[in-house]
Amino acid sequence: MRKENPNLRVLKLMHSFCPSYFPLLLLQTFFRQLSPYFNLYLSAEIVNGIVEMKGKEYLLIRILITLIGNFIISMIGGVLNLLFKQKEILLEQKEAAYFHQKTLTLDYADLENPKVRQLRRKIAESAKINLHGRQLLLVCVGQLVSLTVSIGLSLFLGLEMLLLIFKAGFSRYAVLFLLFMAALILFHVWYSFRKEKKMGDLSGKTSQVMIDENRIDDAIDCYHMGKDVRLYRQDKLIMKVKKFALDLHQKAFRMRASGEYVIGIPLTVVSFVLQAFVYLFVCYYAKAGVFGIGGILKYVGFVQAVINGITGWFHTISLIQNNTPFVRDYLAYLAIPRKTRLGTRRLKKETALSTAGYEFEFRNVSFRYPASDSFALKNISMTIRSGERLAVVGENGAGKQPSSNCSAAFIHPRKGRSF
Amino acid sequence: MEKQQTVISNIWYALKNIWKWDRAFYWFFIPKILLSVSLPFLAVYFPKVLIDAIEKQPAFGRIAQMVLLYFGLLLCLHLLYDFCGSRLQMRQFGISLRYQYAIDEKRMRTDYANTDDPEINIKYQNAMNDACSGNQCAPEFIWQSLMDLLVSLLGIFTYGSAIARISPWILCLLFLSAFLTYLVNRQHLRYIEKRKDQWVAIDRKIRYLQDFSQKLDYAKDIRLYGMLGWLSDMLTGFQKERFAWVKKVDRHHLIVMMCSALLLLLQNGAAYAVLLIMVLNGEIKAGDFVFYFGVITGFSTWLNGIGDRLNDIVYKGIRIGYYIDYFGIEEKYNHQKGCALPTKAELPVEIEFCDVSYRYPSADRNQYVLRHIDLKIHKGEKLAVVGENGAGKTTLMKIMCGFYYPTSGEVRLNKRAIADYNIEEYYTLFSAVFQDIYLLPVSIAEFVSSCDAEPDREKVMRVIAEAGLAEKVKALPKGIDSKLMKGVFDDSVDMSGGEKQKLMLARALYKNAPVIVLDEPTAALDPIAENKLYLAYHRLTAEKTSVYISHRLASTRFCDRIIYLENGRIAEIGSHEELMKLGGKYAHMFELQSQYYQEEPEHA
């Protein structure tokens, strides 16, 4: 059986909570991104109109289109954005209720199980400190949509330009130019892919450090810096522990900041060289009259936008990849099965107090906590008669709690049965 | 009492600290500001230059030269900008750390009563939350807010002058439009501020419910009493309420959005109109049209942002005030040089309570926990303090140890008042074990020997053995270097309740101070272990003054004297035999506790 991608499973789950979330995401992203391209397109026409002296009406119409178009786009975009934010909140609420429900219906034994507690703590910690997990997945999906839309819109402009040039005919130099730019673009894309890999490692280290630091912080906070600190001169000890954790954090932070800068230098250089060449390319054809001067405004940006979009894609995909373990944890928690057999025998409700109560029988009950090796209860057989008052005594750790928990069906015996 | 704090003086305080701790900050700060303004300006200026050049029809070579020059310059500036940015990012975390450390040290050294006081705790919380809040620590990020403000002002100035040169009317229009937008936004903010408390309360309820369902303590009850449906419905109900508020606010937001869009429409429309007229009249060229329109957009963005920037700075200034507040809290005990501690010859010590009364600072005028306590604890005496819950036993001990400051009266150690001693030196005289047990994520050796600078490992082993933990420690792979508090580090070990109490005893024994105070140190132990512990304490307090608080009267029998506290007063005082003969409250309590252990001759 082929295992389904955990990210897709979470996304499907989110979709089931709020079916209009993703469609709205797409729509509102489109309208939000549309405005600058719309403006760019129209200001190019206006500039051409001015340079080629196309007359008052031509300019006036286009200015009116720009103004009113902007107004409409921003209104539609704004309304969609508000609706989307509402759906976002609804989604979060439904997810919280779902998670809440899951925790409440977990078997008590699972709730107490240190592995489960650890899992839940991990989910909470990584969500709170690093925003990892389900939320990051949703954020990344939003980013991917936004990048795709911007790449799409930029490509539209770019293709328009290439079409015009194609109609006018390519010169030899132009082809060389294009090849050279394509090479630069490929280098840029490949290098940013590598950068993401390196930064991903650094980020992972930083995240872990922050989680450790947070744990130490919590442990020290519980110390209620009070009497013992003063009596036993433990202030230096506490500061030592705290500084240890925070120093690690600071070091990781610094490494990340400086690493990011140094690794990014080739990208910046290539990016500017590329931009320069795009400008040269567009200016040449503008000068040659293939498209108006306004074309400079329209077309110089598209290459940079496409490159930014592609590098953004790599960055987001790498974020998603680093995030997948946390998503797996989330799904694992949700998938914990309910082991309590939901029996169908109805309990007769006893009402008379004199013969009140039910009878409990333990037959060869043994119990071991999941996390320990030794049995807490060994081969207990006894009957608690109805209406009986039984006292359970013993030293600490003798097994009083497990035996009462067994009878309340909070935990289940490893061997034997309790009735 | 408090220095007059203003936002400006707060900000100055934060800036001075940054200068003190990390001067290099400012060397990167200034270039970044200048570049933040010039880079966008270049980005708008260049298209104009290019378009003008192409219109003039020079050779392509000239144009290529211009392009390459421009991008060369841009690349260098950009690299410098990123460099400054990354250096600032690297250094800024250090600033917030320093504030965190300063707050922690203050909290650990200040009078204990200050850590108990709810008002002062609020000050602490405010300061700490701000310092640890990652992206928003006020004294750390004040530089960024200032930078944003200066950038905006510089931008407004340069761009504004460019606009004024061609048309002062557009400038006036832009100011007007920004002002109106600011009014509209402020209206929206006021709308939210008025109603925020209501949904913040709902958020708190939701958070509480979610935390509640996860706690193990309530889990059994939730399942036994079938509370699942009720809890789920409650959560859904709160969520619906919260969502209703979201929709209300959004409706208001929609109106605000429409007003802003209309204003933008009018503003841009007017700008376009003016520029168009100038173009048609031949006053400006196509390149200028593009340039000026870019400048106008940039200008209005900066102008619209000024309101937010100012608000941000004021808000940060207020939050810096939290730190200044906390560092300035009052200390009642003496943290400066005090009188000399008792020498070895003057040990053991005697402690005297002279008409001591105590009331919590936040309590009513008449709610005294201790009233007119007069008590002399003799040198080397073993005193037991008994009484019902809430009678004031622990408070008495806290005052004796120098944690609380008596509301009236004073406590004297070897005839000198506590206030005469340096309080930190005074603490060295006490080995106390209180009821609440807290551990640290450090090794056993470090925990036990914290009063010394370097752990004396042999002494640590000795007190561990005396406390009854030798077997447990031997079983641990790292022995006394095992880290405590399971779950913090991978190799941290777990301790049961009884083992923790033994650890506390070991620590008190290591310190070996002249006064021993034990407040219910055996609550989590079964009777056999408890007995062993008391024997250990008894052996080791031979020449020391010691005070015991206990509910279990079995432990008071080996004390020299016993005091019975009731309602904050000493009701009875004397040795066990004397009090039993007295037949008063102590005797009654003793009878009650022992009756189930007595033999019942009738039922033999």
mmCIF file of C-alpha atoms in Angstrom, chain B residues 247-451:
data_model
loop_
_atom_site.group_PDB
_atom_site.id
_atom_site.type_symbol
_atom_site.label_atom_id
_atom_site.label_comp_id
_atom_site.label_asym_id
_atom_site.label_seq_id
_atom_site.Cartn_x
_atom_site.Cartn_y
_atom_site.Cartn_z
ATOM 1 C CA LYS B 247 -17.174 39.737 11.473
ATOM 2 C CA LYS B 248 -18.201 42.939 13.246
ATOM 3 C CA VAL B 249 -14.728 44.383 13.079
ATOM 4 C CA ASP B 250 -14.383 43.363 9.445
ATOM 5 C CA ARG B 251 -17.552 45.198 8.523
ATOM 6 C CA HIS B 252 -16.074 48.347 10.015
ATOM 7 C CA HIS B 253 -12.790 47.631 8.284
ATOM 8 C CA LEU B 254 -14.562 47.411 4.934
ATOM 9 C CA ILE B 255 -15.845 50.947 5.298
ATOM 10 C CA VAL B 256 -12.366 52.148 6.230
ATOM 11 C CA MET B 257 -10.933 50.385 3.205
ATOM 12 C CA MET B 258 -13.417 52.035 0.886
ATOM 13 C CA CYS B 259 -12.604 55.484 2.274
ATOM 14 C CA SER B 260 -8.869 54.889 1.869
ATOM 15 C CA ALA B 261 -9.332 53.647 -1.686
ATOM 16 C CA LEU B 262 -11.438 56.690 -2.544
ATOM 17 C CA LEU B 263 -8.877 59.040 -1.062
ATOM 18 C CA LEU B 264 -6.183 57.301 -3.044
ATOM 19 C CA LEU B 265 -8.281 57.649 -6.168
ATOM 20 C CA LEU B 266 -8.726 61.370 -5.639
ATOM 21 C CA GLN B 267 -5.104 61.879 -4.741
ATOM 22 C CA ASN B 268 -3.748 59.991 -7.724
ATOM 23 C CA GLY B 269 -6.336 61.512 -9.991
ATOM 24 C CA ALA B 270 -5.277 64.999 -9.046
ATOM 25 C CA ALA B 271 -1.608 64.149 -9.395
ATOM 26 C CA TYR B 272 -2.165 62.621 -12.803
ATOM 27 C CA ALA B 273 -4.208 65.636 -13.876
ATOM 28 C CA VAL B 274 -1.540 68.134 -12.870
ATOM 29 C CA LEU B 275 1.261 66.125 -14.434
ATOM 30 C CA LEU B 276 -0.734 65.588 -17.630
ATOM 31 C CA ILE B 277 -1.346 69.291 -18.009
ATOM 32 C CA MET B 278 2.334 69.956 -17.540
ATOM 33 C CA VAL B 279 3.214 67.329 -20.130
ATOM 34 C CA LEU B 280 0.745 68.696 -22.657
ATOM 35 C CA ASN B 281 2.096 72.174 -22.071
ATOM 36 C CA GLY B 282 5.558 70.888 -22.718
ATOM 37 C CA GLU B 283 6.797 71.785 -19.247
ATOM 38 C CA ILE B 284 8.006 68.289 -18.510
ATOM 39 C CA LYS B 285 8.986 65.329 -20.665
ATOM 40 C CA ALA B 286 7.905 61.685 -20.636
ATOM 41 C CA GLY B 287 10.793 60.649 -18.423
ATOM 42 C CA ASP B 288 9.891 63.282 -15.880
ATOM 43 C CA PHE B 289 6.297 62.098 -15.920
ATOM 44 C CA VAL B 290 7.371 58.615 -14.907
ATOM 45 C CA PHE B 291 9.869 59.952 -12.385
ATOM 46 C CA TYR B 292 7.498 62.314 -10.676
ATOM 47 C CA PHE B 293 4.773 59.782 -10.490
ATOM 48 C CA GLY B 294 7.151 57.356 -8.789
ATOM 49 C CA VAL B 295 8.262 60.084 -6.407
ATOM 50 C CA ILE B 296 4.672 60.941 -5.542
ATOM 51 C CA THR B 297 3.867 57.306 -4.774
ATOM 52 C CA GLY B 298 6.978 56.928 -2.629
ATOM 53 C CA PHE B 299 6.292 60.183 -0.834
ATOM 54 C CA SER B 300 2.727 59.326 0.020
ATOM 55 C CA THR B 301 3.767 55.872 1.279
ATOM 56 C CA TRP B 302 6.251 57.482 3.611
ATOM 57 C CA LEU B 303 3.869 60.152 4.684
ATOM 58 C CA ASN B 304 1.153 57.628 5.452
ATOM 59 C CA GLY B 305 3.592 55.585 7.421
ATOM 60 C CA ILE B 306 4.712 58.455 9.658
ATOM 61 C CA GLY B 307 1.722 58.133 11.934
ATOM 62 C CA ASP B 308 2.421 54.461 12.502
ATOM 63 C CA ARG B 309 6.112 55.100 13.085
ATOM 64 C CA LEU B 310 5.433 57.728 15.716
ATOM 65 C CA ASN B 311 2.938 55.477 17.448
ATOM 66 C CA ASP B 312 5.440 52.642 17.362
ATOM 67 C CA ILE B 313 8.134 54.754 19.004
ATOM 68 C CA VAL B 314 5.810 56.026 21.694
ATOM 69 C CA TYR B 315 4.675 52.484 22.384
ATOM 70 C CA LYS B 316 8.257 51.254 22.636
ATOM 71 C CA GLY B 317 9.112 54.176 24.873
ATOM 72 C CA ILE B 318 6.338 53.150 27.236
ATOM 73 C CA ARG B 319 7.576 49.586 27.322
ATOM 74 C CA ILE B 320 11.139 50.645 28.063
ATOM 75 C CA GLY B 321 9.588 52.250 31.098
ATOM 76 C CA TYR B 322 8.763 48.748 32.403
ATOM 77 C CA TYR B 323 12.448 48.016 32.863
ATOM 78 C CA ILE B 324 13.164 51.301 34.557
ATOM 79 C CA ASP B 325 10.206 50.663 36.835
ATOM 80 C CA TYR B 326 11.425 47.248 37.789
ATOM 81 C CA PHE B 327 15.027 48.222 38.391
ATOM 82 C CA GLY B 328 13.854 51.016 40.630
ATOM 83 C CA ILE B 329 11.842 49.011 43.163
ATOM 84 C CA GLU B 330 12.414 49.688 46.815
ATOM 85 C CA GLU B 331 14.541 47.448 49.011
ATOM 86 C CA LYS B 332 13.740 47.330 52.712
ATOM 87 C CA TYR B 333 16.675 45.231 53.848
ATOM 88 C CA ASN B 334 20.292 46.247 53.848
ATOM 89 C CA HIS B 335 22.089 45.354 50.646
ATOM 90 C CA GLN B 336 25.134 47.403 51.491
ATOM 91 C CA LYS B 337 27.874 46.723 53.980
ATOM 92 C CA GLY B 338 26.465 45.619 57.315
ATOM 93 C CA CYS B 339 27.732 44.653 60.733
ATOM 94 C CA ALA B 340 29.992 41.644 61.161
ATOM 95 C CA LEU B 341 28.620 38.117 61.254
ATOM 96 C CA PRO B 342 29.027 36.095 64.470
ATOM 97 C CA THR B 343 32.481 34.554 64.795
ATOM 98 C CA LYS B 344 33.009 30.882 65.560
ATOM 99 C CA ALA B 345 33.315 31.693 69.232
ATOM 100 C CA GLU B 346 29.936 33.358 69.226
ATOM 101 C CA LEU B 347 28.163 30.276 67.866
ATOM 102 C CA PRO B 348 25.565 28.860 68.330
ATOM 103 C CA VAL B 349 23.389 31.924 67.838
ATOM 104 C CA GLU B 350 20.389 33.129 69.735
ATOM 105 C CA ILE B 351 17.447 34.718 67.995
ATOM 106 C CA GLU B 352 15.005 37.047 69.612
ATOM 107 C CA PHE B 353 11.631 38.294 68.365
ATOM 108 C CA CYS B 354 10.788 41.670 69.890
ATOM 109 C CA ASP B 355 7.101 42.456 69.587
ATOM 110 C CA VAL B 356 6.985 41.306 65.977
ATOM 111 C CA SER B 357 3.766 41.735 64.049
ATOM 112 C CA TYR B 358 3.298 41.031 60.379
ATOM 113 C CA ARG B 359 0.657 41.808 57.807
ATOM 114 C CA TYR B 360 0.949 41.209 54.083
ATOM 115 C CA PRO B 361 1.394 44.544 52.262
ATOM 116 C CA SER B 362 -1.667 43.956 50.136
ATOM 117 C CA ALA B 363 -3.906 42.748 52.992
ATOM 118 C CA ASP B 364 -6.458 44.736 54.996
ATOM 119 C CA ARG B 365 -5.360 46.923 57.860
ATOM 120 C CA ASN B 366 -6.586 44.441 60.401
ATOM 121 C CA GLN B 367 -5.578 41.202 58.812
ATOM 122 C CA TYR B 368 -2.438 40.461 60.782
ATOM 123 C CA VAL B 369 -0.850 37.084 60.284
ATOM 124 C CA LEU B 370 1.364 37.472 63.347
ATOM 125 C CA ARG B 371 0.543 39.611 66.358
ATOM 126 C CA HIS B 372 2.991 40.841 68.977
ATOM 127 C CA ILE B 373 5.275 37.839 68.944
ATOM 128 C CA ASP B 374 7.785 37.920 71.783
ATOM 129 C CA LEU B 375 10.066 34.940 71.658
ATOM 130 C CA LYS B 376 13.647 34.203 72.619
ATOM 131 C CA ILE B 377 15.271 31.181 71.000
ATOM 132 C CA HIS B 378 18.315 30.259 73.128
ATOM 133 C CA LYS B 379 21.701 29.223 71.855
ATOM 134 C CA GLY B 380 21.635 25.660 70.598
ATOM 135 C CA GLU B 381 17.960 25.234 71.404
ATOM 136 C CA LYS B 382 15.674 22.966 69.423
ATOM 137 C CA LEU B 383 12.362 24.646 69.026
ATOM 138 C CA ALA B 384 9.217 23.175 67.533
ATOM 139 C CA VAL B 385 6.463 25.334 66.096
ATOM 140 C CA VAL B 386 3.034 23.799 65.859
ATOM 141 C CA GLY B 387 -0.431 25.071 65.206
ATOM 142 C CA GLU B 388 -3.297 24.724 62.800
ATOM 143 C CA ASN B 389 -3.065 25.640 59.137
ATOM 144 C CA GLY B 390 -2.885 29.344 58.577
ATOM 145 C CA ALA B 391 -1.742 30.063 62.110
ATOM 146 C CA GLY B 392 1.376 31.774 60.856
ATOM 147 C CA LYS B 393 4.097 29.159 61.345
ATOM 148 C CA THR B 394 5.744 29.510 57.962
ATOM 149 C CA THR B 395 5.441 33.294 58.067
ATOM 150 C CA LEU B 396 7.264 33.307 61.383
ATOM 151 C CA MET B 397 10.097 31.327 59.845
ATOM 152 C CA LYS B 398 10.257 33.555 56.824
ATOM 153 C CA ILE B 399 10.632 36.603 59.007
ATOM 154 C CA MET B 400 13.322 34.915 61.045
ATOM 155 C CA CYS B 401 15.294 33.980 57.917
ATOM 156 C CA GLY B 402 15.146 37.535 56.641
ATOM 157 C CA PHE B 403 12.599 37.061 53.892
ATOM 158 C CA TYR B 404 9.810 39.231 55.176
ATOM 159 C CA TYR B 405 10.252 42.544 56.879
ATOM 160 C CA PRO B 406 8.201 42.823 60.087
ATOM 161 C CA THR B 407 5.379 45.330 59.885
ATOM 162 C CA SER B 408 6.272 46.325 63.447
ATOM 163 C CA GLY B 409 8.834 45.149 65.913
ATOM 164 C CA GLU B 410 12.184 43.612 65.047
ATOM 165 C CA VAL B 411 14.102 40.361 65.065
ATOM 166 C CA ARG B 412 17.559 40.245 66.617
ATOM 167 C CA LEU B 413 20.282 37.730 66.029
ATOM 168 C CA ASN B 414 22.955 37.786 68.748
ATOM 169 C CA LYS B 415 21.535 41.079 69.894
ATOM 170 C CA ARG B 416 21.861 42.800 66.480
ATOM 171 C CA ALA B 417 18.794 43.531 64.369
ATOM 172 C CA ILE B 418 18.550 41.793 61.004
ATOM 173 C CA ALA B 419 18.463 45.157 59.297
ATOM 174 C CA ASP B 420 21.955 45.850 60.631
ATOM 175 C CA TYR B 421 23.454 42.922 58.784
ATOM 176 C CA ASN B 422 24.073 42.813 55.074
ATOM 177 C CA ILE B 423 21.158 40.642 54.072
ATOM 178 C CA GLU B 424 23.151 38.372 51.796
ATOM 179 C CA GLU B 425 25.626 37.667 54.573
ATOM 180 C CA TYR B 426 22.747 37.126 56.970
ATOM 181 C CA TYR B 427 21.364 34.382 54.731
ATOM 182 C CA THR B 428 24.590 32.429 55.066
ATOM 183 C CA LEU B 429 23.673 31.740 58.686
ATOM 184 C CA PHE B 430 20.637 29.661 57.782
ATOM 185 C CA SER B 431 20.192 26.176 56.393
ATOM 186 C CA ALA B 432 16.514 25.977 55.672
ATOM 187 C CA VAL B 433 14.329 23.371 54.071
ATOM 188 C CA PHE B 434 10.870 24.609 53.197
ATOM 189 C CA GLN B 435 7.849 22.674 52.040
ATOM 190 C CA ASP B 436 7.889 23.602 48.399
ATOM 191 C CA ILE B 437 10.593 21.727 46.543
ATOM 192 C CA TYR B 438 12.159 23.178 43.438
ATOM 193 C CA LEU B 439 14.971 21.673 41.451
ATOM 194 C CA LEU B 440 17.323 23.124 38.899
ATOM 195 C CA PRO B 441 18.481 21.507 35.680
ATOM 196 C CA VAL B 442 22.014 21.136 37.023
ATOM 197 C CA SER B 443 24.050 18.226 38.308
ATOM 198 C CA ILE B 444 23.441 16.826 41.794
ATOM 199 C CA ALA B 445 26.892 17.967 42.872
ATOM 200 C CA GLU B 446 26.300 21.529 41.710
ATOM 201 C CA PHE B 447 22.867 21.640 43.269
ATOM 202 C CA VAL B 448 23.989 20.439 46.671
ATOM 203 C CA SER B 449 27.146 22.505 46.829
ATOM 204 C CA SER B 450 25.848 25.770 45.378
ATOM 205 C CA CYS B 451 26.838 27.837 48.385
#
